[in-house]
PDB file of C-alpha atoms and ligand atoms in Angstrom:
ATOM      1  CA  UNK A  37       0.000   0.000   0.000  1.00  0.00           C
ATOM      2  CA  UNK A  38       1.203   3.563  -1.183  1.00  0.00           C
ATOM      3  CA  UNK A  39       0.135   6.063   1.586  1.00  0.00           C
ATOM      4  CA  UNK A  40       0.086   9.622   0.490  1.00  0.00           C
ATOM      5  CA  UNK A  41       0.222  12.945   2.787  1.00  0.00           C
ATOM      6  CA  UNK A  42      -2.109  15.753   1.357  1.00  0.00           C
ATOM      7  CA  UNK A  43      -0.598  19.425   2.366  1.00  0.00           C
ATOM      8  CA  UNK A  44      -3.497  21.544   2.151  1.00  0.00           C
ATOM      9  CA  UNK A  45      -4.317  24.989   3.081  1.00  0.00           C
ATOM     10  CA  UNK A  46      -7.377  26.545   1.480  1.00  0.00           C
ATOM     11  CA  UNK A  47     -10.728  25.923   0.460  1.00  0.00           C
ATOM     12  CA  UNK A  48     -10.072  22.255  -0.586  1.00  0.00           C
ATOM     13  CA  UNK A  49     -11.660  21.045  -3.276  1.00  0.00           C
ATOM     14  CA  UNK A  50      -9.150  19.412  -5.220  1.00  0.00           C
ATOM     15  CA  UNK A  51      -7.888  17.340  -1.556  1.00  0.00           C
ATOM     16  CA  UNK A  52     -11.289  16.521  -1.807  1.00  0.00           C
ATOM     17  CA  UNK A  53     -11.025  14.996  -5.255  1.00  0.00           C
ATOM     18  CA  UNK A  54      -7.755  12.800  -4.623  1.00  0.00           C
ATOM     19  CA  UNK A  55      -9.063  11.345  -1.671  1.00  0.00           C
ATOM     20  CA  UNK A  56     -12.390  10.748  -3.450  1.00  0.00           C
ATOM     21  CA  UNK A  57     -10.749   9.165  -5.977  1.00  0.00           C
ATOM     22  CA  UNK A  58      -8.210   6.632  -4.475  1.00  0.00           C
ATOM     23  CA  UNK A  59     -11.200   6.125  -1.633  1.00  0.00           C
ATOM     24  CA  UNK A  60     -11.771   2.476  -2.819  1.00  0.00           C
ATOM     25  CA  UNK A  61      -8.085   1.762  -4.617  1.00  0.00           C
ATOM     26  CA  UNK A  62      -6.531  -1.262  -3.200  1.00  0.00           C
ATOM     27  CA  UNK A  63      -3.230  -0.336  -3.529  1.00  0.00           C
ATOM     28  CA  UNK A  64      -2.524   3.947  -2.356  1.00  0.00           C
ATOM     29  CA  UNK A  65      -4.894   5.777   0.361  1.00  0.00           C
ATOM     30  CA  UNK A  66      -4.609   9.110   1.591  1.00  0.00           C
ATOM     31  CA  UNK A  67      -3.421   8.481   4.796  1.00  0.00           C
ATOM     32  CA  UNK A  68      -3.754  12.148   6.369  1.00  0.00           C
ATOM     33  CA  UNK A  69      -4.199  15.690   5.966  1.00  0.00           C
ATOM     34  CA  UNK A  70      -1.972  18.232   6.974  1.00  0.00           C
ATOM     35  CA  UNK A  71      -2.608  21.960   6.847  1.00  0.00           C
ATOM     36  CA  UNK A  72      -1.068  25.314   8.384  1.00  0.00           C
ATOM     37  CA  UNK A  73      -4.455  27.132   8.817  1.00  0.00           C
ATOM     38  CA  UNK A  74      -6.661  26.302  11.620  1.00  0.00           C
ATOM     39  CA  UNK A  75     -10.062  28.148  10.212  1.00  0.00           C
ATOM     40  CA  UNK A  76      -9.405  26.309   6.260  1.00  0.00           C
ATOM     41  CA  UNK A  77     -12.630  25.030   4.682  1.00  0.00           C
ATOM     42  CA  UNK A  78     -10.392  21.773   3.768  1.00  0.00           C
ATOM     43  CA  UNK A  79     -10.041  20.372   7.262  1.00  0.00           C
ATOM     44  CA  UNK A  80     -14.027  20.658   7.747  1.00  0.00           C
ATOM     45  CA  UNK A  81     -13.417  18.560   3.863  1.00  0.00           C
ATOM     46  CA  UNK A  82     -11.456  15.939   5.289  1.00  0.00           C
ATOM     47  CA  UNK A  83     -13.501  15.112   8.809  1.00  0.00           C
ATOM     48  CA  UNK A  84     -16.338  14.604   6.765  1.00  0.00           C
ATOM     49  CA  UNK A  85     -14.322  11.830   4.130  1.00  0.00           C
ATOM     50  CA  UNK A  86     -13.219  10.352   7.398  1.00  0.00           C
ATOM     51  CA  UNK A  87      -9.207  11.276   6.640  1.00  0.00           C
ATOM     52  CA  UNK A  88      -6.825  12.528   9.781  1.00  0.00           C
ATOM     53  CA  UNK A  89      -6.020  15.492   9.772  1.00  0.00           C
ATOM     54  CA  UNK A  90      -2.733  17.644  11.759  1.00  0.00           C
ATOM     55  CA  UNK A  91      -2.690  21.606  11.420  1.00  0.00           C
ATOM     56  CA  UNK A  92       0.923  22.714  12.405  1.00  0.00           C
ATOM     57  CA  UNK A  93       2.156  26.229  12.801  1.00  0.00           C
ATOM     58  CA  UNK A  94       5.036  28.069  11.276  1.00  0.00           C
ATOM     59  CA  UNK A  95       7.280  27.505  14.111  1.00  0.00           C
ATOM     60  CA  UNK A  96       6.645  23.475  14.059  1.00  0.00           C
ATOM     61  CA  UNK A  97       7.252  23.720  10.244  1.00  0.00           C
ATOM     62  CA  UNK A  98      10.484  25.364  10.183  1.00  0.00           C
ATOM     63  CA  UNK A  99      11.945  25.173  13.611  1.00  0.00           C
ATOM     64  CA  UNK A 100      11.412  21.552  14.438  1.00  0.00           C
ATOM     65  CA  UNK A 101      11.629  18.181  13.155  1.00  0.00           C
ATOM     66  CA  UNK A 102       7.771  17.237  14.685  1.00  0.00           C
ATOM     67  CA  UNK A 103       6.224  17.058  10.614  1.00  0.00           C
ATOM     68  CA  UNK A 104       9.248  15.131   9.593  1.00  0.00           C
ATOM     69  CA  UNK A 105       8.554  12.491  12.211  1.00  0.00           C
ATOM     70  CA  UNK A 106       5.287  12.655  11.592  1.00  0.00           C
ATOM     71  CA  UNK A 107       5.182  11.015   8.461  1.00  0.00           C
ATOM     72  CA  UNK A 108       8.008   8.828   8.894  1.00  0.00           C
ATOM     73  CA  UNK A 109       5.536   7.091  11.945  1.00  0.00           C
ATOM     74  CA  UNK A 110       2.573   7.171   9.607  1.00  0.00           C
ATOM     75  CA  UNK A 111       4.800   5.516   7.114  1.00  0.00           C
ATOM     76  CA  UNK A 112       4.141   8.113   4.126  1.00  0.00           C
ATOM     77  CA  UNK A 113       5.422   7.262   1.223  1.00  0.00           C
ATOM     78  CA  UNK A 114       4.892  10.612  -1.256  1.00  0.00           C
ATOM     79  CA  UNK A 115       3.445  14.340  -0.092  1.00  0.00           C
ATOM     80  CA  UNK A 116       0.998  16.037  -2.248  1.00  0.00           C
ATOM     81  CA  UNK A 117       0.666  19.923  -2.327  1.00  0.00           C
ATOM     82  CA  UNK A 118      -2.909  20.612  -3.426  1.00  0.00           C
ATOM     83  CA  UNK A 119      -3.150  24.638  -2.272  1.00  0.00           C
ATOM     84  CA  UNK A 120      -0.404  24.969   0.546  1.00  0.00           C
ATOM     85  CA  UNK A 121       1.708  28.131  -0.112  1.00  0.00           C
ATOM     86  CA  UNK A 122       4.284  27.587   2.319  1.00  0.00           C
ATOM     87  CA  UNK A 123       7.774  26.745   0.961  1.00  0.00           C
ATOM     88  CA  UNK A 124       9.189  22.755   2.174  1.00  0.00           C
ATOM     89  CA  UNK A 125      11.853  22.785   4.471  1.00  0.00           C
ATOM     90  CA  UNK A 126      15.194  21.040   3.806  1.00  0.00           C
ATOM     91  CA  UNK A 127      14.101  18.325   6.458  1.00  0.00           C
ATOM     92  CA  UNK A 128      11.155  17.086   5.042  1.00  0.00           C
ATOM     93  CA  UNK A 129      12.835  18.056   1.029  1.00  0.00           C
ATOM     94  CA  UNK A 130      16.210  15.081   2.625  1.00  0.00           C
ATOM     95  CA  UNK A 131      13.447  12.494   3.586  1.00  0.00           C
ATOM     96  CA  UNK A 132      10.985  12.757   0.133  1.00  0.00           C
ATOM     97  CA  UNK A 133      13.765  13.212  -2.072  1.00  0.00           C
ATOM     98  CA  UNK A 134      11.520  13.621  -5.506  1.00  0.00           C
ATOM     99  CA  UNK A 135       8.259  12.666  -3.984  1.00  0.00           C
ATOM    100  CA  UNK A 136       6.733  15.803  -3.647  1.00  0.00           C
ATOM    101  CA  UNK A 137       4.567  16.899  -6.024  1.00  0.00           C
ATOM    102  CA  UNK A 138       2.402  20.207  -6.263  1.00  0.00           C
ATOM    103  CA  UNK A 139       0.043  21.389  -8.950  1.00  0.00           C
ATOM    104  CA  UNK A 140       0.206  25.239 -10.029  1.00  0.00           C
ATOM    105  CA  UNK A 141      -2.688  27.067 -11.537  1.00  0.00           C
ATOM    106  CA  UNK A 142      -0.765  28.013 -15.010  1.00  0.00           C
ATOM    107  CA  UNK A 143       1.674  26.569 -16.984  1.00  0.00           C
ATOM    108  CA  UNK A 144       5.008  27.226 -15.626  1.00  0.00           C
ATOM    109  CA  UNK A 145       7.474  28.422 -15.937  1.00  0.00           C
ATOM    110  CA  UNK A 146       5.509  31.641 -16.976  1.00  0.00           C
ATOM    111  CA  UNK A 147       3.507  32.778 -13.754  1.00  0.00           C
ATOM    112  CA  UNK A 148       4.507  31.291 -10.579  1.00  0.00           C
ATOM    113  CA  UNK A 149       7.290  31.904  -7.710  1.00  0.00           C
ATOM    114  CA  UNK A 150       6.508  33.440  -4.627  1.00  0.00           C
ATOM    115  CA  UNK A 151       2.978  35.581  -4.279  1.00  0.00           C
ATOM    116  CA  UNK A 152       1.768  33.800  -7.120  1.00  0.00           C
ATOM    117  CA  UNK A 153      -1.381  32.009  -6.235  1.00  0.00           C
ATOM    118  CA  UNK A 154      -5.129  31.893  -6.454  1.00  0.00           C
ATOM    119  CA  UNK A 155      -6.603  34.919  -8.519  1.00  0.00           C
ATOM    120  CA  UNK A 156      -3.282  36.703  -8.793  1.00  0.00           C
ATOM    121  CA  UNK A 157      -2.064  33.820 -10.680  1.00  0.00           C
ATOM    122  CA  UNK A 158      -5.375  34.181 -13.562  1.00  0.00           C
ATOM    123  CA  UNK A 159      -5.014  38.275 -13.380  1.00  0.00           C
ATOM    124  CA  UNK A 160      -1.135  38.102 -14.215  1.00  0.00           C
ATOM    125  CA  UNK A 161      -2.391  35.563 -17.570  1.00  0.00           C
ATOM    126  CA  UNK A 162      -4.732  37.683 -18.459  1.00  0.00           C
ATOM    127  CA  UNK A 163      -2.669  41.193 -18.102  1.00  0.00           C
ATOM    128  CA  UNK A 164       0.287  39.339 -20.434  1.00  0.00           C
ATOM    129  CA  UNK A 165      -2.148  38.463 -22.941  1.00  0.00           C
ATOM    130  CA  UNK A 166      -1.455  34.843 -22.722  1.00  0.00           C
ATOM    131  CA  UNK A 167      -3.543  33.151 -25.559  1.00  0.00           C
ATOM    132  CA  UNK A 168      -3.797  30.050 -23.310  1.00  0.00           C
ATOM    133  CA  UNK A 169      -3.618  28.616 -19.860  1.00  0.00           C
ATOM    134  CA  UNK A 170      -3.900  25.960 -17.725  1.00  0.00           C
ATOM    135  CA  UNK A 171      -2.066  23.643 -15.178  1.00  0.00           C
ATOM    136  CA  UNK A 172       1.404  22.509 -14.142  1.00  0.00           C
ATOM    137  CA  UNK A 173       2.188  19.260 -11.775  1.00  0.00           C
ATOM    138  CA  UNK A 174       5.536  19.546 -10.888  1.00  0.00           C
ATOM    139  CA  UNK A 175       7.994  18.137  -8.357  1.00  0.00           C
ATOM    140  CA  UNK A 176       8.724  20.386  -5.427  1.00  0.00           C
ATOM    141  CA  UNK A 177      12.640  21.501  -4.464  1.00  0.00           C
ATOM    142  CA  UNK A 178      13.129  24.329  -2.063  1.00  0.00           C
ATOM    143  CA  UNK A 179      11.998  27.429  -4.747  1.00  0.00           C
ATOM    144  CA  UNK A 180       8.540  28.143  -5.545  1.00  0.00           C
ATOM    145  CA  UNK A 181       7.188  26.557  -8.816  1.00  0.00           C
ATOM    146  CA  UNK A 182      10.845  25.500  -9.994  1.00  0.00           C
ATOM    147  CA  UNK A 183      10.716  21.234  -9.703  1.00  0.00           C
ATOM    148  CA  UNK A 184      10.760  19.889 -12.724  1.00  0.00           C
ATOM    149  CA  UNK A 185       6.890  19.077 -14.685  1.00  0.00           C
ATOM    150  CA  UNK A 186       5.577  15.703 -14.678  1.00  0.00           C
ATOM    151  CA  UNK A 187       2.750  16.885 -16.489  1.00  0.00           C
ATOM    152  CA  UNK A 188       0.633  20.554 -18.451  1.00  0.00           C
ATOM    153  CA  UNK A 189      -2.801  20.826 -19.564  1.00  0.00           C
ATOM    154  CA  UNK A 190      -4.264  23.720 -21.648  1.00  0.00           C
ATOM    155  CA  UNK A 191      -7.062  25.633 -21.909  1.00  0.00           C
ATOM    156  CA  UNK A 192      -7.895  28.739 -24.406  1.00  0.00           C
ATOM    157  CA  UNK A 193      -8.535  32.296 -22.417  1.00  0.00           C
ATOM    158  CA  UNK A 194     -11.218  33.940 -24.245  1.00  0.00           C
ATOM    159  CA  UNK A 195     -10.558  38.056 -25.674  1.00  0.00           C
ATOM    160  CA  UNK A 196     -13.572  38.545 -22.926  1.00  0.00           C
ATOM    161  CA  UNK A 197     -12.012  36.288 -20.301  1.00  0.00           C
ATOM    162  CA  UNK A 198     -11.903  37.674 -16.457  1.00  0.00           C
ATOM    163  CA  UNK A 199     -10.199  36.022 -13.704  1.00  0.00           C
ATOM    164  CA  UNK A 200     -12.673  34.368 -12.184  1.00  0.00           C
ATOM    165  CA  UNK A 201     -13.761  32.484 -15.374  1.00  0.00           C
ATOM    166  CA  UNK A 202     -10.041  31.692 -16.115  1.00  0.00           C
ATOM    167  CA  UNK A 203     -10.211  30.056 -12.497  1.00  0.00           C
ATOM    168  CA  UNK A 204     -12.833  28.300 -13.408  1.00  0.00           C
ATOM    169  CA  UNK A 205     -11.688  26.682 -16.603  1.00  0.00           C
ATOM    170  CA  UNK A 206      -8.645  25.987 -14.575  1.00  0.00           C
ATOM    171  CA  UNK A 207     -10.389  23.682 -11.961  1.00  0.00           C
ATOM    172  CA  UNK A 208     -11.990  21.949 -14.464  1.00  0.00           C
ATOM    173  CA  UNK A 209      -8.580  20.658 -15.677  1.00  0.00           C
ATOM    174  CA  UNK A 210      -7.516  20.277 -12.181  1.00  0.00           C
ATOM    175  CA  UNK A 211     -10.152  18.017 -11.165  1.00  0.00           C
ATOM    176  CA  UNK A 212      -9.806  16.118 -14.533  1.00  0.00           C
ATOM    177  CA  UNK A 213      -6.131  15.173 -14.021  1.00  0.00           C
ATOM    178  CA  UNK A 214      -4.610  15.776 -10.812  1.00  0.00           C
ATOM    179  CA  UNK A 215      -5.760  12.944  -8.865  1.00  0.00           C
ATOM    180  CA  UNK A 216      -4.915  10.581 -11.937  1.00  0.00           C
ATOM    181  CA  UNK A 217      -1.579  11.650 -12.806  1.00  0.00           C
ATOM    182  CA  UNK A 218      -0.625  11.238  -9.324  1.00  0.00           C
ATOM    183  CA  UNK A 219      -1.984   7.589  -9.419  1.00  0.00           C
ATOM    184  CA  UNK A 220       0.336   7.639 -12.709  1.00  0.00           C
ATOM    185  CA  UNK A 221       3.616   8.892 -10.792  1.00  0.00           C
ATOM    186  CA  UNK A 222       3.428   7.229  -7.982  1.00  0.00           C
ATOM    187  CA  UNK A 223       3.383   4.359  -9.545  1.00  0.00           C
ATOM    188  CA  UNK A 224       5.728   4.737 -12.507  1.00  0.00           C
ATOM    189  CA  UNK A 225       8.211   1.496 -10.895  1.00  0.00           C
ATOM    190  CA  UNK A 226       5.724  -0.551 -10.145  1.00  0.00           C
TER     191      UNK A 226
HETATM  192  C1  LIG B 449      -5.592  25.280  -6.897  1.00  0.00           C
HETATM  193  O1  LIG B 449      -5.960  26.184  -7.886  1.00  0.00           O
HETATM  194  C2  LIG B 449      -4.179  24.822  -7.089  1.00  0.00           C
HETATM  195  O2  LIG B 449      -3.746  24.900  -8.400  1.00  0.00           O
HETATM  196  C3  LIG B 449      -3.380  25.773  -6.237  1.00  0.00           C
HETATM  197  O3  LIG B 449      -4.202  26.058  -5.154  1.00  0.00           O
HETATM  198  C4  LIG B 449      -5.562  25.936  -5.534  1.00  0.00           C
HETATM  199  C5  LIG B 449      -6.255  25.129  -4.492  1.00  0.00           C
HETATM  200  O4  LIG B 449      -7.653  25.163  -4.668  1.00  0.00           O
HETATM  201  N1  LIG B 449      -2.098  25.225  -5.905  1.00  0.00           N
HETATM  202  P1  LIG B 449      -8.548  24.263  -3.731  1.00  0.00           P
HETATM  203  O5  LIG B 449      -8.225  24.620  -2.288  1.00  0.00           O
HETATM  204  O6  LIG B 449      -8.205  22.848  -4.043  1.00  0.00           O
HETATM  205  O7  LIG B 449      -9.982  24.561  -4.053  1.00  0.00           O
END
């Protein structure tokens, strides 16, 4: 059995997806939830799929080895950043050594690194005239948005588009492929 961490900090619906989806798979669960805000929409998410969840505070995350330990007694085996903004320290970066993966509303490299999230992310496509969009799953190092992509998916932006409807045509593709191309990476040797 694969056991996957889900780092999660917002709203939640794509955590909600990937634990939706491997819900009944035999062989990877989503063994627990961890998240750095105490009031986020995604732990209420979680309690009700029946998943653990941890929330942790910035001095845990960078000061001590608590996470770390964490998930080496949970026995994770990948973490998987579905709307956590907070960069990975070097402890928990030396113990998942290319198993982190993150997914980034546009297609990198154009439009990420630090500040770069949620609507800002749609209003900086849109301002650059970017004919198209879309999402980037990438492995996580210690930069923002810099691992290297496992995997892009386009959509057009529209001459009328706005923000909010680039976000939207964003999740779409986000809840069409994230869950399944981590399914596909994490088990690329097996
Ligand atoms: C997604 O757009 C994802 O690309 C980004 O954070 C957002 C999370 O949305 N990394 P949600 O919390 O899953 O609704």
């Amino acid at each position: 059995m694969l056991r996957l961490a889900l780092f999660a900090s917002g709203n939640g619906s794509n955590a909600q997806r990937i634990i939706e989806y491997f819900a009944e798979n035999p062989a990877i669960e989503v063994s627990i939830l961890l998240c750095n805000k105490p009031d986020a929409h995604v732990l209420t998410r979680a309690a009700l799929l029946k998943i653990p969840s941890i929330v942790f505070n910035r001095a845990t995350f960078y000061e001590t080895d608590d996470i770390p330990e964490l998930l080496k007694t949970n026995r994770i085996d990948y973490l998987i950043l579905a709307g956590f903004l907070w960069l990975i320290p070097h402890n928990i970066l030396a113990l998942y050594p290319g198993k982190i993966i993150n997914i980034h509303p546009a297609l990198l490299p154009k439009h990420g690194g630090k500040g770069m999230y949620g609507i800002k992310v749609h209003q900086s496509v849109i301002s650059a005239g970017d004919s198209e969009s879309g999402i980037t799953i990438h492995s996580v190092d210690a930069n923002y948005d810099e691992g290297s992509i496992i995997f892009q998916a386009k959509c057009p932006v529209s001459p009328n588009e706005t923000p909010e409807s680039l976000a939207g045509k964003v999740h779409t593709l986000e809840y069409r492929y994230f869950a399944e191309v981590i399914e596909k990476f994490v088990t690329r040797d097996t």
